[in-house]
Tab-separated table of C-alpha atoms in Angstrom:
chain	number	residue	atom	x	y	z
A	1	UNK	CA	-60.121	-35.263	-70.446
A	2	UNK	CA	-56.311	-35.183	-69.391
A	3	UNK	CA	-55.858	-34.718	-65.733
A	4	UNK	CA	-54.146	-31.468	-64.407
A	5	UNK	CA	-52.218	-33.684	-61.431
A	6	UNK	CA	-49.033	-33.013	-62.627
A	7	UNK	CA	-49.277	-28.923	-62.488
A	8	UNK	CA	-51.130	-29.469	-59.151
A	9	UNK	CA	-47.956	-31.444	-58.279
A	10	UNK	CA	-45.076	-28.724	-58.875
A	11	UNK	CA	-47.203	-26.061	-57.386
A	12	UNK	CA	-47.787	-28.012	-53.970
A	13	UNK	CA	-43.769	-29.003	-54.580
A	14	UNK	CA	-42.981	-25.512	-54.718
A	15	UNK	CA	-45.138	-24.504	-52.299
A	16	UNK	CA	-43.625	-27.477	-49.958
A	17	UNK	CA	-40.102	-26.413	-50.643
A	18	UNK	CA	-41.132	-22.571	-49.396
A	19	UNK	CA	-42.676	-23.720	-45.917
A	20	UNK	CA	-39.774	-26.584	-45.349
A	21	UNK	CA	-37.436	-24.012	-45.598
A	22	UNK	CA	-39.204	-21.669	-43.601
A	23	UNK	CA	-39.627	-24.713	-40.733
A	24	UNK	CA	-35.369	-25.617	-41.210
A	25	UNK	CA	-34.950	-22.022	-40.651
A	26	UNK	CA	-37.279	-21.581	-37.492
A	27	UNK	CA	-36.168	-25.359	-35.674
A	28	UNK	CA	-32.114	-23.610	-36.765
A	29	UNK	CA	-32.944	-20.992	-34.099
A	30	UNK	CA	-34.760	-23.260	-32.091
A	31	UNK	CA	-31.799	-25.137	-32.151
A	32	UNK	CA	-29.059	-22.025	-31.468
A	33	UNK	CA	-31.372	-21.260	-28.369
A	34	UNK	CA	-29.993	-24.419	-26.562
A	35	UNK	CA	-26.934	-23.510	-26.124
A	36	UNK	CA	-27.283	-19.037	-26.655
A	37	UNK	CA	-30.221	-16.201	-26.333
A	38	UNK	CA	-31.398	-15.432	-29.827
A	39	UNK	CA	-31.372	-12.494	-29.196
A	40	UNK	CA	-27.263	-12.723	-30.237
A	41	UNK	CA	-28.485	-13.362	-33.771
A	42	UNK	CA	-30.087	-10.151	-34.607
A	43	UNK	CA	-32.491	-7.074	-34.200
A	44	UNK	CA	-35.718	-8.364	-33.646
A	45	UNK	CA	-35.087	-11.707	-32.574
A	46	UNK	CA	-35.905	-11.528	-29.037
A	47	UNK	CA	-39.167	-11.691	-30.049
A	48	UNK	CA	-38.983	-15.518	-30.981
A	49	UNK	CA	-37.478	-16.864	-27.398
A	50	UNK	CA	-40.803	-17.495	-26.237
A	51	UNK	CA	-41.961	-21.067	-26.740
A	52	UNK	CA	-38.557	-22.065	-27.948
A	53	UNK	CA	-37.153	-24.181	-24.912
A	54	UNK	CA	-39.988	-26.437	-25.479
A	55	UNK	CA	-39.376	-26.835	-29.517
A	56	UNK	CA	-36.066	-28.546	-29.479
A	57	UNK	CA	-34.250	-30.239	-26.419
A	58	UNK	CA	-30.367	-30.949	-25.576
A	59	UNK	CA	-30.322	-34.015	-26.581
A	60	UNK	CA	-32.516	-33.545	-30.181
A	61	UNK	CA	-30.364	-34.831	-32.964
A	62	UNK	CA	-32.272	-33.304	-35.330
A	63	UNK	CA	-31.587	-29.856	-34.030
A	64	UNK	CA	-28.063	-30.900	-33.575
A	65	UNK	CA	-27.367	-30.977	-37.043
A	66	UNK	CA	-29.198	-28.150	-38.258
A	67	UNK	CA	-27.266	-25.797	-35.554
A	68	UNK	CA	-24.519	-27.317	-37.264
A	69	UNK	CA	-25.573	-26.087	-40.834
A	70	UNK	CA	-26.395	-22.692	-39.873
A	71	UNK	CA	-23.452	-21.831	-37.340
A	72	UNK	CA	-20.659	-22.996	-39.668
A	73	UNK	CA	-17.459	-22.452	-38.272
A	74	UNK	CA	-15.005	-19.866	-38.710
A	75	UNK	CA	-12.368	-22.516	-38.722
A	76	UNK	CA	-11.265	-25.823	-40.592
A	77	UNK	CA	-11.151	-26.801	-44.319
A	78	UNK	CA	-12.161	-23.836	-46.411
A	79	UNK	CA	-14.205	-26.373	-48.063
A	80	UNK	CA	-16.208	-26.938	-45.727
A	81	UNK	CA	-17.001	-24.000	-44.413
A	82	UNK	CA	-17.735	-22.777	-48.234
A	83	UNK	CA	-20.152	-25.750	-48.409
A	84	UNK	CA	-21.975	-24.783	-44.577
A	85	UNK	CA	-22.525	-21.519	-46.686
A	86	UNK	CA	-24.302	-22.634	-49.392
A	87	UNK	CA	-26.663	-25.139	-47.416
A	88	UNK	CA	-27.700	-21.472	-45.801
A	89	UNK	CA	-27.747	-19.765	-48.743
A	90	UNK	CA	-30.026	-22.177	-50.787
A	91	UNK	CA	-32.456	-22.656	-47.797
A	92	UNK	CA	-33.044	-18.837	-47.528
A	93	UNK	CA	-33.646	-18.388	-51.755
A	94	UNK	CA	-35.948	-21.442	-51.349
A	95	UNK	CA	-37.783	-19.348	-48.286
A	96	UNK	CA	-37.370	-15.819	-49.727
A	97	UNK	CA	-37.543	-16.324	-53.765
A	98	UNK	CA	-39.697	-19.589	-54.805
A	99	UNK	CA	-42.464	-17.478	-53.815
A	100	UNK	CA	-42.150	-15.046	-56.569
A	101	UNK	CA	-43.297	-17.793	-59.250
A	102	UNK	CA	-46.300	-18.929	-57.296
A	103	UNK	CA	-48.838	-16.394	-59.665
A	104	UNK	CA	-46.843	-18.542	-62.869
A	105	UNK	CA	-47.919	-22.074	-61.765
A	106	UNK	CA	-50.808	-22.157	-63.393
A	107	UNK	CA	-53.257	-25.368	-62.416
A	108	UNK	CA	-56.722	-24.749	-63.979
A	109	UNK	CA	-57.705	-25.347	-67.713
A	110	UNK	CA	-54.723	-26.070	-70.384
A	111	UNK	CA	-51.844	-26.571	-67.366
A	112	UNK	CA	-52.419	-30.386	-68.192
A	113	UNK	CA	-51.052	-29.704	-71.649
A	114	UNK	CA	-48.280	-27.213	-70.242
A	115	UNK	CA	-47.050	-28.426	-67.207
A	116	UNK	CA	-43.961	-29.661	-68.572
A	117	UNK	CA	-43.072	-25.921	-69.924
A	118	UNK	CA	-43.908	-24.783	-65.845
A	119	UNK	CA	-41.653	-27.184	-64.525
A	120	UNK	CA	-39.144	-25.495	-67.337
A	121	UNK	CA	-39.831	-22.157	-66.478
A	122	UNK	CA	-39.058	-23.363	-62.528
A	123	UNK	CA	-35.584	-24.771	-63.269
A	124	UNK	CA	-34.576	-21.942	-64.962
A	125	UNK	CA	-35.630	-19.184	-62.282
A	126	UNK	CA	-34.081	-21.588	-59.654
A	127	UNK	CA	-30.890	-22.089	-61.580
A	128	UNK	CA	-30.233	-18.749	-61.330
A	129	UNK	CA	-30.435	-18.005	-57.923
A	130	UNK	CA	-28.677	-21.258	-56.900
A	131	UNK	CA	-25.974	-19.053	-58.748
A	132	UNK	CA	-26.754	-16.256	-56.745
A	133	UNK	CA	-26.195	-18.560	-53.354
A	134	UNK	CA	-22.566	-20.034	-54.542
A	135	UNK	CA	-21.356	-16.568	-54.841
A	136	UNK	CA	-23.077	-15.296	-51.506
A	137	UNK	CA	-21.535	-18.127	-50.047
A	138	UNK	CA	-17.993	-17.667	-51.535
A	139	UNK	CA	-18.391	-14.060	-49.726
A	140	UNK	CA	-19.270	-15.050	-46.334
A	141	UNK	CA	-17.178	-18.337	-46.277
A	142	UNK	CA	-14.321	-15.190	-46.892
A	143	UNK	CA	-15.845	-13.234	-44.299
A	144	UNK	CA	-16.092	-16.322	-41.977
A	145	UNK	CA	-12.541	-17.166	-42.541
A	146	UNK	CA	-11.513	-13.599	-41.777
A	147	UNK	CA	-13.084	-14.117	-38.982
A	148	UNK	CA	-15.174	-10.621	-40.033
A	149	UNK	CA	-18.524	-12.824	-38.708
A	150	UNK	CA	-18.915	-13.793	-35.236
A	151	UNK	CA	-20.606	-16.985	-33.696
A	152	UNK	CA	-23.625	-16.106	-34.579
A	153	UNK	CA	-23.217	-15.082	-37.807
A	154	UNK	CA	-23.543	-11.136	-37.686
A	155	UNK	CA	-20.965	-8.790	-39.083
A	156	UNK	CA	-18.062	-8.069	-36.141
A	157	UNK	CA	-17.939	-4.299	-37.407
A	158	UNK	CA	-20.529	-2.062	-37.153
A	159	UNK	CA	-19.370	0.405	-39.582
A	160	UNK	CA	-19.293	-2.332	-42.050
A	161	UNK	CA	-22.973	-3.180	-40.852
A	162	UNK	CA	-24.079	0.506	-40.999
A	163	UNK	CA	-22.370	0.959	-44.533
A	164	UNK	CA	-23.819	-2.323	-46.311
A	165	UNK	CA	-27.085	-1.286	-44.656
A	166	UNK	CA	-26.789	2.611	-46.105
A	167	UNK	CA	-25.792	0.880	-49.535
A	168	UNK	CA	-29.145	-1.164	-49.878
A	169	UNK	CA	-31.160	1.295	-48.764
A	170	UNK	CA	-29.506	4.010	-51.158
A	171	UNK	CA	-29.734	1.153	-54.376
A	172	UNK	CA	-33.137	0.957	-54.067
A	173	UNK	CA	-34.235	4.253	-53.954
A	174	UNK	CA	-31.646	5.176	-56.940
A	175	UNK	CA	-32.585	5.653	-60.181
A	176	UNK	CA	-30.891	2.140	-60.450
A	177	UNK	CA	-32.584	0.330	-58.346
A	178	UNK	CA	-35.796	1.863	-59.820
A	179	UNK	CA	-35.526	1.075	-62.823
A	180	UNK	CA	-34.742	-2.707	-62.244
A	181	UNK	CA	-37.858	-2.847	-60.034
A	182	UNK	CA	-39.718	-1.893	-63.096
A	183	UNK	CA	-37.883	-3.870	-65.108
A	184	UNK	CA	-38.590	-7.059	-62.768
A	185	UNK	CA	-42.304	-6.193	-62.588
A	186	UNK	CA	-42.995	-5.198	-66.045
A	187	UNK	CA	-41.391	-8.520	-67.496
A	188	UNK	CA	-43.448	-10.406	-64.279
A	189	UNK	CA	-46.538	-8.902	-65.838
A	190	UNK	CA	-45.798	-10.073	-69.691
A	191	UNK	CA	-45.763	-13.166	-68.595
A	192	UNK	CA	-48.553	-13.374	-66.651
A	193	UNK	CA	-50.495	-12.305	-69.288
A	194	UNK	CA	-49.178	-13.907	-71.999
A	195	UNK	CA	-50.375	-17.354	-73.477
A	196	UNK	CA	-48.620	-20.501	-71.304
A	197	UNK	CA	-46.210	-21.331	-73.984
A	198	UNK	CA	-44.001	-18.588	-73.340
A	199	UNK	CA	-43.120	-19.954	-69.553
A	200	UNK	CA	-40.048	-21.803	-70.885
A	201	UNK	CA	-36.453	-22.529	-69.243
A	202	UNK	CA	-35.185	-18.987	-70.904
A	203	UNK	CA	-37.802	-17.168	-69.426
A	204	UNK	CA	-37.561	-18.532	-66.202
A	205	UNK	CA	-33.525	-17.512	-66.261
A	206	UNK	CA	-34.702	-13.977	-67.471
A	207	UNK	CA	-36.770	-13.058	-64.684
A	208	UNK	CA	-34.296	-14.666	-62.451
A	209	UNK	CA	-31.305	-12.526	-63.439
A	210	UNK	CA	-34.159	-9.530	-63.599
A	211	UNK	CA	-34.954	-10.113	-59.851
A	212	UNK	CA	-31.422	-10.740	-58.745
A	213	UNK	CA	-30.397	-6.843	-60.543
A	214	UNK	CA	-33.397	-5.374	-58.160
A	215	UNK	CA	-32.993	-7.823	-54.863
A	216	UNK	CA	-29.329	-8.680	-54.566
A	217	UNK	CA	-28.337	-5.680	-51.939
A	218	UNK	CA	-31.286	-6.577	-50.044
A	219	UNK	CA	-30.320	-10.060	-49.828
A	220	UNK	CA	-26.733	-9.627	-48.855
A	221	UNK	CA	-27.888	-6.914	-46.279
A	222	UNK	CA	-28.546	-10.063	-44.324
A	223	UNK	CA	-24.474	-10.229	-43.631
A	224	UNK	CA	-24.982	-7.102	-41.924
A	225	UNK	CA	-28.644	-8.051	-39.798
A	226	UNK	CA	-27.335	-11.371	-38.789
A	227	UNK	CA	-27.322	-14.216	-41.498
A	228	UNK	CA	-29.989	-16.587	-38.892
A	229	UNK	CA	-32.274	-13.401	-38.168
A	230	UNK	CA	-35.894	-14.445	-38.747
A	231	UNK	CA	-37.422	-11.140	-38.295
A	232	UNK	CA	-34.963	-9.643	-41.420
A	233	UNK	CA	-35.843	-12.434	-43.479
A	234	UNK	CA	-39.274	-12.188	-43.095
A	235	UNK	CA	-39.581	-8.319	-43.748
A	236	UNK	CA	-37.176	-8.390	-46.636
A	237	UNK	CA	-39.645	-11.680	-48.103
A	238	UNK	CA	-42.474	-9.366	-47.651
A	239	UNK	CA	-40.537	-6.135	-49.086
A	240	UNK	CA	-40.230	-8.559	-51.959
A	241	UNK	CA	-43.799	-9.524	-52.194
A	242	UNK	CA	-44.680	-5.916	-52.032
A	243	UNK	CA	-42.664	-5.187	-54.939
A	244	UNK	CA	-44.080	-7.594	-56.893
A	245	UNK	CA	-47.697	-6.837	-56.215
A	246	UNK	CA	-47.453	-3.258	-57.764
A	247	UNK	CA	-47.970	-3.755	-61.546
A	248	UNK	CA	-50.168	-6.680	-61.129
């Protein structure tokens, strides 16, 4: 009998990618609160001070150099700040989107013989959205450089805030935004219940692009809640999850 180690391995990968990120993004606050209140980075995040001072200290390099990932500056090498971006931008879709695969990785009977077409299907939902985070990042590395984000990352205007905000909410109660949501959960569901051979590299790329057409306002609405704010991030992940859950 062939062992089923090596679709027991890319869940627990996948699943260990999801709660690292989630850890780099709680010790980046941790960090932040050195030196600021976190309450500067959003709504909601005054509700994480307590038990910080004692997570990370002054002289922690660690948290050191992840406030330096998620505070890039507004000045320097355009390069560089583009590249700050996209370290943020790839931790959140590993924290926020990984988890919508989790019901595809199977690791019970026959995921011995298909684990190879899992690990497939993974690279191609992931390429996508790593697509997703070098264009988010090309925007706020332009917002950054306009100087349209302050220190901490939140948007300087609050029109701009209130408008992005208005414009996510108003996609995804749109006929639009409706109809991608099915679109995204009726394609989840084929999948689910078809047989494993179908969970291929294309596949993975088509829900990918089919969860980016329902989900991409409601990412980028994090320019306008504070790009570090926990408390977004975590009801937008659930929003997501919510989704998701409907047709299954």
């Amino acid at each position: 009998m062939q062992s089923t180690w090596p679709a027991v391995l890319l869940r627990e990968t996948v699943t260990g990618l999801v709660v690292l990120s989630w850890l780099v993004l709680l010790y980046q606050v941790a960090a932040f609160s050195i030196q600021r209140d976190i309450a500067a980075l959003g709504p909601g995040m005054e509700l994480l001070q307590i038990g910080f001072d004692w997570a990370v200290g002054a002289d922690n390099e660690i948290g050191k150099f992840l406030l330096s990932i998620c505070s890039a500056a507004t000045s320097g090498e355009a390069r560089t700040i583009y590249l700050a971006c996209f370290g943020m931008w790839m931790i959140k879709v590993c924290a926020m989107m990984l988890p919508a695969i989790f019901p595809f990785l199977e690791t019970g009977k026959g995921s011995q013989r298909n684990w190879h077409k899992s690990l497939s299907f993974v690279c191609g939902f992931s390429s996508v959205w790593i697509g997703f985070a070098a264009l988010a990042a090309g925007l706020q590395s332009l917002f950054q450089i306009n100087q349209l984000l302050d220190e901490t990352l939140v948007l300087n205007s609050s029109v701009v805030s209130v408008g992005l905000i208005a414009f996510a909410v108003g996609y995804r109660v749109s006929a639009i935004g409706k109809v991608a949501r099915k679109h995204c959960n009726t394609y989840a569901v084929y999948l689910k219940r078809a047989d494993h051979s179908s969970m291929q590299f294309r596949t993975g790329t088509a829900l990918g692009m089919k969860c980016i057409k329902c989900c991409w306002p409601m990412m980028l609405v994090m320019l306008a809640f504070g790009m570090m704010n926990l408390v977004a991030m975590a009801f937008l992940t659930a929003l997501g999850i919510w989704d998701r859950s409907q047709n299954w």
